[in-house]
């Protein structure tokens, strides 16, 4: 039992090092800039995404860090698209093509299935109430 606890403790201590090693250094810089209040659009959009993924749970829950970093990411991606040469519209075209087929813009199938399930359950409840009322007579 003591060996299992010791192995678990070692695994828990080793895990944060692995996570921080896989995180890009620019994510730390984005978080540092947000902490100082000097966050701007000088980083690549990937750095902002990594910073949002690396946010500690308390900052995510009790601050506007994720929203602020997300806005900076949008600004950075817009400025990157605007700075592309007029002849090189590949990044703009790629952004518009991905937005056209974006599953977030399509009608969510889960909502339709949930609405159908609610309708079936409501109809079943109404039928049960009618049957109960007829039996009571």
mmCIF file of N, CA and C in Angstrom:
data_model
loop_
_atom_site.group_PDB
_atom_site.id
_atom_site.type_symbol
_atom_site.label_atom_id
_atom_site.label_comp_id
_atom_site.label_asym_id
_atom_site.label_seq_id
_atom_site.Cartn_x
_atom_site.Cartn_y
_atom_site.Cartn_z
ATOM 1 N N UNK A 1 0.823 -1.190 0.000
ATOM 2 C CA UNK A 1 0.000 0.000 0.000
ATOM 3 C C UNK A 1 0.866 1.252 0.000
ATOM 4 N N UNK A 2 1.907 1.278 0.762
ATOM 5 C CA UNK A 2 2.799 2.429 0.819
ATOM 6 C C UNK A 2 3.496 2.641 -0.519
ATOM 7 N N UNK A 3 3.804 1.549 -1.214
ATOM 8 C CA UNK A 3 4.461 1.661 -2.523
ATOM 9 C C UNK A 3 3.518 2.322 -3.528
ATOM 10 N N UNK A 4 2.250 1.943 -3.482
ATOM 11 C CA UNK A 4 1.270 2.534 -4.392
ATOM 12 C C UNK A 4 1.128 4.025 -4.134
ATOM 13 N N UNK A 5 1.059 4.421 -2.849
ATOM 14 C CA UNK A 5 0.959 5.834 -2.514
ATOM 15 C C UNK A 5 2.197 6.614 -2.943
ATOM 16 N N UNK A 6 3.363 6.015 -2.774
ATOM 17 C CA UNK A 6 4.599 6.678 -3.169
ATOM 18 C C UNK A 6 4.654 6.857 -4.685
ATOM 19 N N UNK A 7 4.233 5.844 -5.434
ATOM 20 C CA UNK A 7 4.218 5.944 -6.898
ATOM 21 C C UNK A 7 3.214 6.997 -7.365
ATOM 22 N N UNK A 8 2.079 7.054 -6.706
ATOM 23 C CA UNK A 8 1.073 8.051 -7.053
ATOM 24 C C UNK A 8 1.591 9.457 -6.789
ATOM 25 N N UNK A 9 2.261 9.641 -5.667
ATOM 26 C CA UNK A 9 2.812 10.955 -5.337
ATOM 27 C C UNK A 9 3.892 11.354 -6.336
ATOM 28 N N UNK A 10 4.745 10.425 -6.724
ATOM 29 C CA UNK A 10 5.785 10.722 -7.712
ATOM 30 C C UNK A 10 5.174 11.057 -9.064
ATOM 31 N N UNK A 11 4.129 10.339 -9.458
ATOM 32 C CA UNK A 11 3.473 10.621 -10.737
ATOM 33 C C UNK A 11 2.824 11.999 -10.717
ATOM 34 N N UNK A 12 2.229 12.370 -9.597
ATOM 35 C CA UNK A 12 1.594 13.683 -9.489
ATOM 36 C C UNK A 12 2.637 14.795 -9.542
ATOM 37 N N UNK A 13 3.795 14.574 -8.953
ATOM 38 C CA UNK A 13 4.850 15.580 -8.986
ATOM 39 C C UNK A 13 5.488 15.678 -10.360
ATOM 40 N N UNK A 14 5.581 14.582 -11.077
ATOM 41 C CA UNK A 14 6.215 14.582 -12.389
ATOM 42 C C UNK A 14 5.297 15.150 -13.454
ATOM 43 N N UNK A 15 4.019 15.055 -13.285
ATOM 44 C CA UNK A 15 3.050 15.487 -14.302
ATOM 45 C C UNK A 15 3.116 16.980 -14.628
ATOM 46 N N UNK A 16 3.177 17.897 -13.657
ATOM 47 C CA UNK A 16 3.226 19.316 -14.028
ATOM 48 C C UNK A 16 4.438 19.671 -14.879
ATOM 49 N N UNK A 17 5.547 19.023 -14.697
ATOM 50 C CA UNK A 17 6.723 19.288 -15.518
ATOM 51 C C UNK A 17 6.490 18.906 -16.963
ATOM 52 N N UNK A 18 5.760 17.835 -17.181
ATOM 53 C CA UNK A 18 5.468 17.396 -18.539
ATOM 54 C C UNK A 18 4.537 18.382 -19.224
ATOM 55 N N UNK A 19 3.545 18.868 -18.499
ATOM 56 C CA UNK A 19 2.581 19.798 -19.076
ATOM 57 C C UNK A 19 3.268 21.104 -19.442
ATOM 58 N N UNK A 20 4.091 21.633 -18.558
ATOM 59 C CA UNK A 20 4.738 22.908 -18.846
ATOM 60 C C UNK A 20 5.784 22.767 -19.936
ATOM 61 N N UNK A 21 6.375 21.583 -20.087
ATOM 62 C CA UNK A 21 7.365 21.391 -21.132
ATOM 63 C C UNK A 21 6.704 21.339 -22.502
ATOM 64 N N UNK A 22 5.460 20.844 -22.576
ATOM 65 C CA UNK A 22 4.788 20.749 -23.865
ATOM 66 C C UNK A 22 4.129 22.059 -24.256
ATOM 67 N N UNK A 23 3.978 22.979 -23.320
ATOM 68 C CA UNK A 23 3.349 24.268 -23.587
ATOM 69 C C UNK A 23 4.371 25.206 -24.237
ATOM 70 N N UNK A 24 3.969 25.928 -25.274
ATOM 71 C CA UNK A 24 4.904 26.870 -25.899
ATOM 72 C C UNK A 24 5.287 27.985 -24.933
ATOM 73 N N UNK A 25 6.492 28.515 -25.086
ATOM 74 C CA UNK A 25 6.973 29.582 -24.209
ATOM 75 C C UNK A 25 6.163 30.854 -24.404
ATOM 76 N N UNK A 26 5.628 31.041 -25.606
ATOM 77 C CA UNK A 26 4.866 32.270 -25.849
ATOM 78 C C UNK A 26 3.560 32.276 -25.048
ATOM 79 N N UNK A 27 3.038 31.105 -24.677
ATOM 80 C CA UNK A 27 1.822 31.057 -23.855
ATOM 81 C C UNK A 27 2.099 31.673 -22.491
ATOM 82 N N UNK A 28 3.256 31.380 -21.929
ATOM 83 C CA UNK A 28 3.642 31.991 -20.652
ATOM 84 C C UNK A 28 3.786 33.501 -20.796
ATOM 85 N N UNK A 29 4.344 33.939 -21.929
ATOM 86 C CA UNK A 29 4.514 35.376 -22.155
ATOM 87 C C UNK A 29 3.155 36.068 -22.268
ATOM 88 N N UNK A 30 2.197 35.408 -22.929
ATOM 89 C CA UNK A 30 0.850 35.980 -23.037
ATOM 90 C C UNK A 30 0.223 36.109 -21.655
ATOM 91 N N UNK A 31 0.342 35.070 -20.836
ATOM 92 C CA UNK A 31 -0.217 35.118 -19.484
ATOM 93 C C UNK A 31 0.468 36.183 -18.640
ATOM 94 N N UNK A 32 1.784 36.323 -18.790
ATOM 95 C CA UNK A 32 2.504 37.368 -18.057
ATOM 96 C C UNK A 32 2.035 38.759 -18.490
ATOM 97 N N UNK A 33 1.863 38.945 -19.810
ATOM 98 C CA UNK A 33 1.377 40.239 -20.294
ATOM 99 C C UNK A 33 -0.024 40.530 -19.775
ATOM 100 N N UNK A 34 -0.883 39.522 -19.744
ATOM 101 C CA UNK A 34 -2.238 39.732 -19.218
ATOM 102 C C UNK A 34 -2.178 40.130 -17.748
ATOM 103 N N UNK A 35 -1.293 39.484 -16.988
ATOM 104 C CA UNK A 35 -1.156 39.791 -15.567
ATOM 105 C C UNK A 35 -0.714 41.233 -15.361
ATOM 106 N N UNK A 36 0.195 41.709 -16.217
ATOM 107 C CA UNK A 36 0.685 43.090 -16.113
ATOM 108 C C UNK A 36 -0.285 44.094 -16.714
ATOM 109 N N UNK A 37 -1.295 43.613 -17.468
ATOM 110 C CA UNK A 37 -2.255 44.509 -18.093
ATOM 111 C C UNK A 37 -1.764 45.110 -19.392
ATOM 112 N N UNK A 38 -0.772 44.481 -20.007
ATOM 113 C CA UNK A 38 -0.196 45.011 -21.243
ATOM 114 C C UNK A 38 -0.424 44.066 -22.414
ATOM 115 N N UNK A 39 -1.523 43.358 -22.403
ATOM 116 C CA UNK A 39 -1.797 42.374 -23.450
ATOM 117 C C UNK A 39 -2.174 43.088 -24.739
ATOM 118 N N UNK A 40 -1.449 42.777 -25.817
ATOM 119 C CA UNK A 40 -1.793 43.326 -27.118
ATOM 120 C C UNK A 40 -1.674 42.217 -28.160
ATOM 121 N N UNK A 41 -1.719 42.560 -29.415
ATOM 122 C CA UNK A 41 -1.777 41.546 -30.462
ATOM 123 C C UNK A 41 -0.406 41.314 -31.100
ATOM 124 N N UNK A 42 0.620 41.186 -30.293
ATOM 125 C CA UNK A 42 1.958 40.993 -30.840
ATOM 126 C C UNK A 42 2.326 39.527 -31.000
ATOM 127 N N UNK A 43 1.503 38.620 -30.513
ATOM 128 C CA UNK A 43 1.796 37.197 -30.582
ATOM 129 C C UNK A 43 0.987 36.546 -31.700
ATOM 130 N N UNK A 44 1.370 35.339 -32.051
ATOM 131 C CA UNK A 44 0.611 34.603 -33.065
ATOM 132 C C UNK A 44 -0.676 34.061 -32.436
ATOM 133 N N UNK A 45 -1.688 33.799 -33.246
ATOM 134 C CA UNK A 45 -2.941 33.260 -32.701
ATOM 135 C C UNK A 45 -2.743 31.936 -31.951
ATOM 136 N N UNK A 46 -1.769 31.148 -32.362
ATOM 137 C CA UNK A 46 -1.500 29.886 -31.673
ATOM 138 C C UNK A 46 -1.038 30.109 -30.242
ATOM 139 N N UNK A 47 -0.293 31.190 -30.019
ATOM 140 C CA UNK A 47 0.170 31.506 -28.666
ATOM 141 C C UNK A 47 -1.003 31.842 -27.759
ATOM 142 N N UNK A 48 -1.963 32.589 -28.311
ATOM 143 C CA UNK A 48 -3.141 32.934 -27.515
ATOM 144 C C UNK A 48 -3.956 31.681 -27.189
ATOM 145 N N UNK A 49 -4.109 30.780 -28.163
ATOM 146 C CA UNK A 49 -4.845 29.538 -27.911
ATOM 147 C C UNK A 49 -4.154 28.710 -26.833
ATOM 148 N N UNK A 50 -2.822 28.624 -26.920
ATOM 149 C CA UNK A 50 -2.073 27.871 -25.909
ATOM 150 C C UNK A 50 -2.199 28.522 -24.538
ATOM 151 N N UNK A 51 -2.239 29.857 -24.498
ATOM 152 C CA UNK A 51 -2.380 30.553 -23.219
ATOM 153 C C UNK A 51 -3.754 30.295 -22.606
ATOM 154 N N UNK A 52 -4.790 30.279 -23.433
ATOM 155 C CA UNK A 52 -6.128 29.988 -22.913
ATOM 156 C C UNK A 52 -6.189 28.561 -22.398
ATOM 157 N N UNK A 53 -5.561 27.629 -23.128
ATOM 158 C CA UNK A 53 -5.538 26.234 -22.676
ATOM 159 C C UNK A 53 -4.747 26.073 -21.385
ATOM 160 N N UNK A 54 -3.745 26.944 -21.178
ATOM 161 C CA UNK A 54 -2.883 26.826 -20.005
ATOM 162 C C UNK A 54 -3.394 27.606 -18.797
ATOM 163 N N UNK A 55 -4.521 28.287 -18.941
ATOM 164 C CA UNK A 55 -5.035 29.077 -17.821
ATOM 165 C C UNK A 55 -5.336 28.186 -16.624
ATOM 166 N N UNK A 56 -4.879 28.582 -15.452
ATOM 167 C CA UNK A 56 -5.272 27.848 -14.245
ATOM 168 C C UNK A 56 -6.775 27.992 -14.021
ATOM 169 N N UNK A 57 -7.356 27.035 -13.382
ATOM 170 C CA UNK A 57 -8.808 26.983 -13.197
ATOM 171 C C UNK A 57 -9.328 28.198 -12.428
ATOM 172 N N UNK A 58 -8.574 28.698 -11.456
ATOM 173 C CA UNK A 58 -9.058 29.846 -10.697
ATOM 174 C C UNK A 58 -9.089 31.116 -11.542
ATOM 175 N N UNK A 59 -8.093 31.311 -12.404
ATOM 176 C CA UNK A 59 -8.124 32.464 -13.296
ATOM 177 C C UNK A 59 -9.254 32.337 -14.310
ATOM 178 N N UNK A 60 -9.487 31.128 -14.765
ATOM 179 C CA UNK A 60 -10.558 30.896 -15.734
ATOM 180 C C UNK A 60 -11.929 31.188 -15.108
ATOM 181 N N UNK A 61 -12.095 30.818 -13.841
ATOM 182 C CA UNK A 61 -13.402 30.941 -13.192
ATOM 183 C C UNK A 61 -13.661 32.338 -12.632
ATOM 184 N N UNK A 62 -12.644 33.007 -12.111
ATOM 185 C CA UNK A 62 -12.878 34.238 -11.361
ATOM 186 C C UNK A 62 -12.377 35.511 -12.035
ATOM 187 N N UNK A 63 -11.795 35.402 -13.226
ATOM 188 C CA UNK A 63 -11.311 36.596 -13.915
ATOM 189 C C UNK A 63 -11.814 36.602 -15.355
ATOM 190 N N UNK A 64 -11.495 37.654 -16.038
ATOM 191 C CA UNK A 64 -11.855 37.762 -17.455
ATOM 192 C C UNK A 64 -10.678 37.398 -18.349
ATOM 193 N N UNK A 65 -9.733 36.635 -17.825
ATOM 194 C CA UNK A 65 -8.519 36.323 -18.574
ATOM 195 C C UNK A 65 -8.824 35.622 -19.892
ATOM 196 N N UNK A 66 -9.682 34.617 -19.874
ATOM 197 C CA UNK A 66 -9.972 33.870 -21.101
ATOM 198 C C UNK A 66 -10.612 34.783 -22.142
ATOM 199 N N UNK A 67 -11.534 35.650 -21.718
ATOM 200 C CA UNK A 67 -12.177 36.573 -22.658
ATOM 201 C C UNK A 67 -11.180 37.598 -23.195
ATOM 202 N N UNK A 68 -10.343 38.126 -22.316
ATOM 203 C CA UNK A 68 -9.363 39.125 -22.737
ATOM 204 C C UNK A 68 -8.366 38.530 -23.722
ATOM 205 N N UNK A 69 -7.877 37.343 -23.421
ATOM 206 C CA UNK A 69 -6.917 36.688 -24.301
ATOM 207 C C UNK A 69 -7.592 36.304 -25.617
ATOM 208 N N UNK A 70 -8.849 35.878 -25.551
ATOM 209 C CA UNK A 70 -9.583 35.548 -26.770
ATOM 210 C C UNK A 70 -9.759 36.762 -27.671
ATOM 211 N N UNK A 71 -10.054 37.926 -27.079
ATOM 212 C CA UNK A 71 -10.175 39.152 -27.874
ATOM 213 C C UNK A 71 -8.837 39.534 -28.500
ATOM 214 N N UNK A 72 -7.759 39.373 -27.750
ATOM 215 C CA UNK A 72 -6.436 39.675 -28.300
ATOM 216 C C UNK A 72 -6.100 38.714 -29.440
ATOM 217 N N UNK A 73 -6.532 37.461 -29.310
ATOM 218 C CA UNK A 73 -6.309 36.486 -30.381
ATOM 219 C C UNK A 73 -7.064 36.890 -31.648
ATOM 220 N N UNK A 74 -8.294 37.330 -31.495
ATOM 221 C CA UNK A 74 -9.090 37.765 -32.651
ATOM 222 C C UNK A 74 -8.427 38.967 -33.317
ATOM 223 N N UNK A 75 -7.963 39.911 -32.509
ATOM 224 C CA UNK A 75 -7.284 41.084 -33.056
ATOM 225 C C UNK A 75 -6.023 40.678 -33.795
ATOM 226 N N UNK A 76 -5.267 39.732 -33.238
ATOM 227 C CA UNK A 76 -4.036 39.283 -33.881
ATOM 228 C C UNK A 76 -4.330 38.578 -35.196
ATOM 229 N N UNK A 77 -5.372 37.753 -35.217
ATOM 230 C CA UNK A 77 -5.683 37.044 -36.459
ATOM 231 C C UNK A 77 -6.217 38.005 -37.514
ATOM 232 N N UNK A 78 -6.956 39.031 -37.106
ATOM 233 C CA UNK A 78 -7.441 40.040 -38.065
ATOM 234 C C UNK A 78 -6.293 40.850 -38.637
ATOM 235 N N UNK A 79 -5.351 41.223 -37.781
ATOM 236 C CA UNK A 79 -4.219 42.005 -38.278
ATOM 237 C C UNK A 79 -3.323 41.153 -39.162
ATOM 238 N N UNK A 80 -3.233 39.852 -38.886
ATOM 239 C CA UNK A 80 -2.444 38.968 -39.743
ATOM 240 C C UNK A 80 -3.110 38.835 -41.104
ATOM 241 N N UNK A 81 -4.439 38.758 -41.142
ATOM 242 C CA UNK A 81 -5.146 38.667 -42.414
ATOM 243 C C UNK A 81 -5.088 39.982 -43.180
ATOM 244 N N UNK A 82 -5.149 41.098 -42.462
ATOM 245 C CA UNK A 82 -5.117 42.399 -43.124
ATOM 246 C C UNK A 82 -3.737 42.709 -43.675
ATOM 247 N N UNK A 83 -2.698 42.185 -43.032
ATOM 248 C CA UNK A 83 -1.340 42.469 -43.490
ATOM 249 C C UNK A 83 -0.906 41.557 -44.622
ATOM 250 N N UNK A 84 -1.714 40.584 -44.984
ATOM 251 C CA UNK A 84 -1.376 39.711 -46.113
ATOM 252 C C UNK A 84 -1.454 40.531 -47.390
ATOM 253 N N UNK A 85 -0.519 40.307 -48.326
ATOM 254 C CA UNK A 85 -0.570 41.051 -49.588
ATOM 255 C C UNK A 85 -1.883 40.791 -50.329
ATOM 256 N N UNK A 86 -2.305 41.765 -51.138
ATOM 257 C CA UNK A 86 -3.590 41.657 -51.839
ATOM 258 C C UNK A 86 -3.608 40.464 -52.775
ATOM 259 N N UNK A 87 -2.468 40.135 -53.377
ATOM 260 C CA UNK A 87 -2.413 38.985 -54.284
ATOM 261 C C UNK A 87 -2.439 37.666 -53.540
ATOM 262 N N UNK A 88 -2.052 37.686 -52.269
ATOM 263 C CA UNK A 88 -2.005 36.449 -51.479
ATOM 264 C C UNK A 88 -3.218 36.390 -50.564
ATOM 265 N N UNK A 89 -4.327 35.959 -51.087
ATOM 266 C CA UNK A 89 -5.560 35.868 -50.315
ATOM 267 C C UNK A 89 -5.765 34.479 -49.749
ATOM 268 N N UNK A 90 -4.713 33.673 -49.752
ATOM 269 C CA UNK A 90 -4.887 32.283 -49.314
ATOM 270 C C UNK A 90 -5.315 32.206 -47.854
ATOM 271 N N UNK A 91 -4.740 33.047 -46.988
ATOM 272 C CA UNK A 91 -5.131 32.977 -45.580
ATOM 273 C C UNK A 91 -6.551 33.483 -45.390
ATOM 274 N N UNK A 92 -6.932 34.539 -46.127
ATOM 275 C CA UNK A 92 -8.307 35.034 -46.030
ATOM 276 C C UNK A 92 -9.291 34.020 -46.590
ATOM 277 N N UNK A 93 -8.939 33.419 -47.716
ATOM 278 C CA UNK A 93 -9.814 32.426 -48.327
ATOM 279 C C UNK A 93 -9.959 31.229 -47.405
ATOM 280 N N UNK A 94 -8.856 30.805 -46.795
ATOM 281 C CA UNK A 94 -8.900 29.675 -45.875
ATOM 282 C C UNK A 94 -9.786 29.990 -44.685
ATOM 283 N N UNK A 95 -9.698 31.207 -44.160
ATOM 284 C CA UNK A 95 -10.537 31.587 -43.021
ATOM 285 C C UNK A 95 -12.008 31.599 -43.410
ATOM 286 N N UNK A 96 -12.332 32.117 -44.593
ATOM 287 C CA UNK A 96 -13.741 32.159 -44.990
ATOM 288 C C UNK A 96 -14.269 30.774 -45.324
ATOM 289 N N UNK A 97 -13.430 29.910 -45.915
ATOM 290 C CA UNK A 97 -13.878 28.554 -46.216
ATOM 291 C C UNK A 97 -14.111 27.759 -44.943
ATOM 292 N N UNK A 98 -13.239 27.931 -43.958
ATOM 293 C CA UNK A 98 -13.433 27.192 -42.711
ATOM 294 C C UNK A 98 -14.649 27.705 -41.958
ATOM 295 N N UNK A 99 -14.957 28.999 -42.086
ATOM 296 C CA UNK A 99 -16.137 29.537 -41.424
ATOM 297 C C UNK A 99 -17.415 29.048 -42.096
ATOM 298 N N UNK A 100 -17.361 28.834 -43.419
ATOM 299 C CA UNK A 100 -18.561 28.378 -44.126
ATOM 300 C C UNK A 100 -18.949 26.970 -43.701
ATOM 301 N N UNK A 101 -17.969 26.113 -43.479
ATOM 302 C CA UNK A 101 -18.262 24.741 -43.069
ATOM 303 C C UNK A 101 -18.135 24.537 -41.576
ATOM 304 N N UNK A 102 -18.129 25.617 -40.824
ATOM 305 C CA UNK A 102 -17.941 25.542 -39.385
ATOM 306 C C UNK A 102 -19.148 24.878 -38.725
ATOM 307 N N UNK A 103 -18.924 23.807 -37.959
ATOM 308 C CA UNK A 103 -20.054 23.147 -37.320
ATOM 309 C C UNK A 103 -20.739 24.022 -36.275
ATOM 310 N N UNK A 104 -20.063 25.071 -35.790
ATOM 311 C CA UNK A 104 -20.698 25.948 -34.818
ATOM 312 C C UNK A 104 -21.740 26.841 -35.481
ATOM 313 N N UNK A 105 -21.602 27.061 -36.773
ATOM 314 C CA UNK A 105 -22.556 27.902 -37.484
ATOM 315 C C UNK A 105 -23.742 27.097 -37.998
ATOM 316 N N UNK A 106 -23.615 25.793 -38.090
ATOM 317 C CA UNK A 106 -24.705 24.940 -38.555
ATOM 318 C C UNK A 106 -25.704 24.728 -37.419
ATOM 319 N N UNK A 107 -26.928 24.351 -37.779
ATOM 320 C CA UNK A 107 -27.933 24.083 -36.759
ATOM 321 C C UNK A 107 -27.507 22.857 -35.970
ATOM 322 N N UNK A 108 -27.443 22.943 -34.671
ATOM 323 C CA UNK A 108 -26.968 21.809 -33.875
ATOM 324 C C UNK A 108 -27.977 20.657 -33.871
ATOM 325 N N UNK A 109 -27.526 19.518 -34.314
ATOM 326 C CA UNK A 109 -28.380 18.337 -34.363
ATOM 327 C C UNK A 109 -28.815 17.924 -32.968
ATOM 328 N N UNK A 110 -27.950 18.149 -31.994
ATOM 329 C CA UNK A 110 -28.284 17.767 -30.623
ATOM 330 C C UNK A 110 -29.525 18.504 -30.128
ATOM 331 N N UNK A 111 -29.675 19.751 -30.545
ATOM 332 C CA UNK A 111 -30.838 20.525 -30.132
ATOM 333 C C UNK A 111 -32.105 19.934 -30.742
ATOM 334 N N UNK A 112 -32.032 19.552 -32.010
ATOM 335 C CA UNK A 112 -33.196 18.955 -32.668
ATOM 336 C C UNK A 112 -33.575 17.640 -32.009
ATOM 337 N N UNK A 113 -32.579 16.822 -31.686
ATOM 338 C CA UNK A 113 -32.846 15.539 -31.035
ATOM 339 C C UNK A 113 -33.440 15.764 -29.649
ATOM 340 N N UNK A 114 -32.915 16.727 -28.925
ATOM 341 C CA UNK A 114 -33.436 17.031 -27.594
ATOM 342 C C UNK A 114 -34.870 17.542 -27.667
ATOM 343 N N UNK A 115 -35.160 18.400 -28.644
ATOM 344 C CA UNK A 115 -36.522 18.905 -28.809
ATOM 345 C C UNK A 115 -37.486 17.770 -29.146
ATOM 346 N N UNK A 116 -37.047 16.841 -30.001
ATOM 347 C CA UNK A 116 -37.894 15.698 -30.347
ATOM 348 C C UNK A 116 -38.129 14.816 -29.130
ATOM 349 N N UNK A 117 -37.104 14.613 -28.330
ATOM 350 C CA UNK A 117 -37.227 13.800 -27.122
ATOM 351 C C UNK A 117 -38.195 14.450 -26.134
ATOM 352 N N UNK A 118 -38.105 15.757 -25.977
ATOM 353 C CA UNK A 118 -39.022 16.465 -25.078
ATOM 354 C C UNK A 118 -40.460 16.358 -25.588
ATOM 355 N N UNK A 119 -40.631 16.460 -26.901
ATOM 356 C CA UNK A 119 -41.975 16.346 -27.476
ATOM 357 C C UNK A 119 -42.553 14.949 -27.240
ATOM 358 N N UNK A 120 -41.739 13.913 -27.430
ATOM 359 C CA UNK A 120 -42.207 12.538 -27.218
ATOM 360 C C UNK A 120 -42.543 12.319 -25.748
ATOM 361 N N UNK A 121 -41.690 12.800 -24.849
ATOM 362 C CA UNK A 121 -41.963 12.641 -23.429
ATOM 363 C C UNK A 121 -43.206 13.421 -23.009
ATOM 364 N N UNK A 122 -43.395 14.608 -23.556
ATOM 365 C CA UNK A 122 -44.587 15.397 -23.251
ATOM 366 C C UNK A 122 -45.844 14.705 -23.759
ATOM 367 N N UNK A 123 -45.787 14.150 -24.954
ATOM 368 C CA UNK A 123 -46.941 13.429 -25.499
ATOM 369 C C UNK A 123 -47.240 12.188 -24.672
ATOM 370 N N UNK A 124 -46.192 11.501 -24.240
ATOM 371 C CA UNK A 124 -46.390 10.323 -23.387
ATOM 372 C C UNK A 124 -47.020 10.683 -22.062
ATOM 373 N N UNK A 125 -46.586 11.800 -21.475
ATOM 374 C CA UNK A 125 -47.170 12.255 -20.217
ATOM 375 C C UNK A 125 -48.624 12.651 -20.378
ATOM 376 N N UNK A 126 -48.938 13.320 -21.493
ATOM 377 C CA UNK A 126 -50.328 13.702 -21.747
ATOM 378 C C UNK A 126 -51.200 12.473 -21.956
ATOM 379 N N UNK A 127 -50.664 11.486 -22.683
ATOM 380 C CA UNK A 127 -51.428 10.247 -22.903
ATOM 381 C C UNK A 127 -51.652 9.518 -21.589
ATOM 382 N N UNK A 128 -50.640 9.481 -20.731
ATOM 383 C CA UNK A 128 -50.788 8.818 -19.436
ATOM 384 C C UNK A 128 -51.821 9.537 -18.577
ATOM 385 N N UNK A 129 -51.854 10.847 -18.620
ATOM 386 C CA UNK A 129 -52.842 11.607 -17.856
ATOM 387 C C UNK A 129 -54.253 11.339 -18.367
ATOM 388 N N UNK A 130 -54.419 11.234 -19.683
ATOM 389 C CA UNK A 130 -55.739 10.929 -20.242
ATOM 390 C C UNK A 130 -56.205 9.530 -19.855
ATOM 391 N N UNK A 131 -55.292 8.570 -19.916
ATOM 392 C CA UNK A 131 -55.643 7.200 -19.533
ATOM 393 C C UNK A 131 -56.020 7.155 -18.059
ATOM 394 N N UNK A 132 -55.286 7.832 -17.218
ATOM 395 C CA UNK A 132 -55.579 7.850 -15.789
ATOM 396 C C UNK A 132 -56.945 8.508 -15.528
ATOM 397 N N UNK A 133 -57.247 9.580 -16.255
ATOM 398 C CA UNK A 133 -58.527 10.273 -16.091
ATOM 399 C C UNK A 133 -59.692 9.360 -16.520
ATOM 400 N N UNK A 134 -59.520 8.612 -17.634
ATOM 401 C CA UNK A 134 -60.582 7.710 -18.082
ATOM 402 C C UNK A 134 -60.800 6.556 -17.122
ATOM 403 N N UNK A 135 -59.744 6.049 -16.531
ATOM 404 C CA UNK A 135 -59.878 4.943 -15.570
ATOM 405 C C UNK A 135 -60.541 5.416 -14.276
ATOM 406 N N UNK A 136 -60.354 6.666 -13.942
ATOM 407 C CA UNK A 136 -60.937 7.197 -12.702
ATOM 408 C C UNK A 136 -62.452 7.360 -12.812
ATOM 409 N N UNK A 137 -63.011 7.427 -14.010
ATOM 410 C CA UNK A 137 -64.457 7.599 -14.190
ATOM 411 C C UNK A 137 -65.188 6.375 -13.903
#
